[in-house]
Amino acid sequence: RPDWLKPTGSCWGHKPTEPEPAPDSRPRYVLPGLPAAMHRHYSLDVSAPLLRTQGYVDGRWVSAASVFPVLDPATGKEIARVSDCGPAEAKQAVDAAYKAFHSWKQCTAKERSILLRKWFDLLTLHKEDLAKLITFESGKPIRESLGEIAYSASFLEWFSEEARRVYGDIVPSPAKDRKILLLKQPVGVASIITPWNFPSAMITRKVGAALAAGCTVVVKPAEDTPLSALALAELAEQAGIPAGVFNVVPCSREKTPAVGEVLCTDPLVAKISFTGSTATGKLLLKMAADTVKKASMELGGHAPFIVFDSADVDKAVAGAMASKFRNSGQTCVCSNRFLVQSGIHDRFMEKLGKAMDAELRVGHGSEPDTTQGPLINTRAAEKQVSDAVSRGAKVLKGGKRLDGSFMEPTLLANVTTDMLCMKEETFGPLLPVIRFNTEEEALAIANASNVGLAGYCYSQDVSQIWRVAEALEVGMVGINEGLLSTPEATFGGVKQSGLGCEGSKYGVEEYLEVKYMCFGGLKP
């Protein structure tokens, strides 16, 4: 069985477009080692109702035969023990969801809309505690965690509104004695498999759409971050979401393959939605194929970030900082390959280095001035730095692993296309820059990948912007903008970056089927 959620070179989510917090007036810098504050004792202080450690099935909190530990990735210390659900609990959750589907789909769109809105209101009310959970189980800096909760809640708000806009069609008939109607109906039970790097938003982006459409769900959160999913279940219950509509089955890495197999092969499941690595997505698709399930896949990315000579250098540097160093580079729309045109290259590098010195600080996510938390997997970034240096790249900033799971934000120059960092997704704070001369050269490098999730382009030449945006083989393009995710727009990729899309008015369509109804025998 596959080692499903091993976060090596994989895509685990994206960073939302929440407003930037006010900058700290104190100087920030990349430390040669971890700050002294890391030797403090950090404890998770969250109100009791939100700190849930059991599975949530059919409106009940259920224990399993064993538990597994949840660790703070910054310190390695245990913060909770969670029920280690197995295939039996997963099957119970599927059965509960299937039973609930028959009543949930009969609710009016307005009734579903009201419940989703109540859920949104509760997320907003408890945003501080929910953010603490994210920081302690994923390592994300607290300001980013607060941003994720705002982003997570926004999907419930958006889909609460979209629930009432699921329209069918009346099609002109070629015959006078019949009418043609196209109805949209929910597909049924959806299995939701989510990553660790956005443990709240990746759930609501999928579940909000599913529930709006009239589907019921079984959520399997990442084994590293089950607490956020269980807190969402608590608030769903408080909001009045009926039993069986929203189920959460947490499990350890060891039980993940068996639980995942149930969620992807059970005949009662009609749809799977997965965010994670391309390799794992392919395995899930193979399992789902036997019962011909509908599937949405948000998989790996390797985003190019192209800076042309006409670009505003300051804006390009700010965009690079935002796009690369969010969540310490651990998002699937993070820029991985930086392409800078020769005429602007040196100025860009100088200003980027200064920005890294001024703005980045490594530390525990609960410290208010921390911008760079721990990495889930330091080996991939270390390997890419070592490979690049061996092939002639120059380390301008950082380059070293710090104590534990931390790594210095790293800036590489003299990068070439044969280096590993230009071929594989990084998932870490590594910023490799390659110099190019022509637009055609930049596009050839940018499109030389079997994945295509996001891409970024900085230019003030309108004609060039149109040419490049249309030529980039990606599902999303940021033009003079490093942060592009929002509930109102689609989120999805091309090539091997996935199938379907999430968010926007099209996100609901992923959970609907079209039924053709021919009404005949009418008298003209």
Tab-separated table of C-alpha atoms in Angstrom, residues 211 247 309 311 336 475:
chain	number	residue	atom	x	y	z
A	211	LEU	CA	-22.808	20.961	1.244
A	247	ASN	CA	-18.022	13.489	9.290
A	309	ASP	CA	12.989	44.348	-17.882
A	311	ALA	CA	8.780	45.504	-14.447
A	336	ASN	CA	9.674	27.864	-7.186
A	475	GLY	CA	-4.305	27.128	-14.481
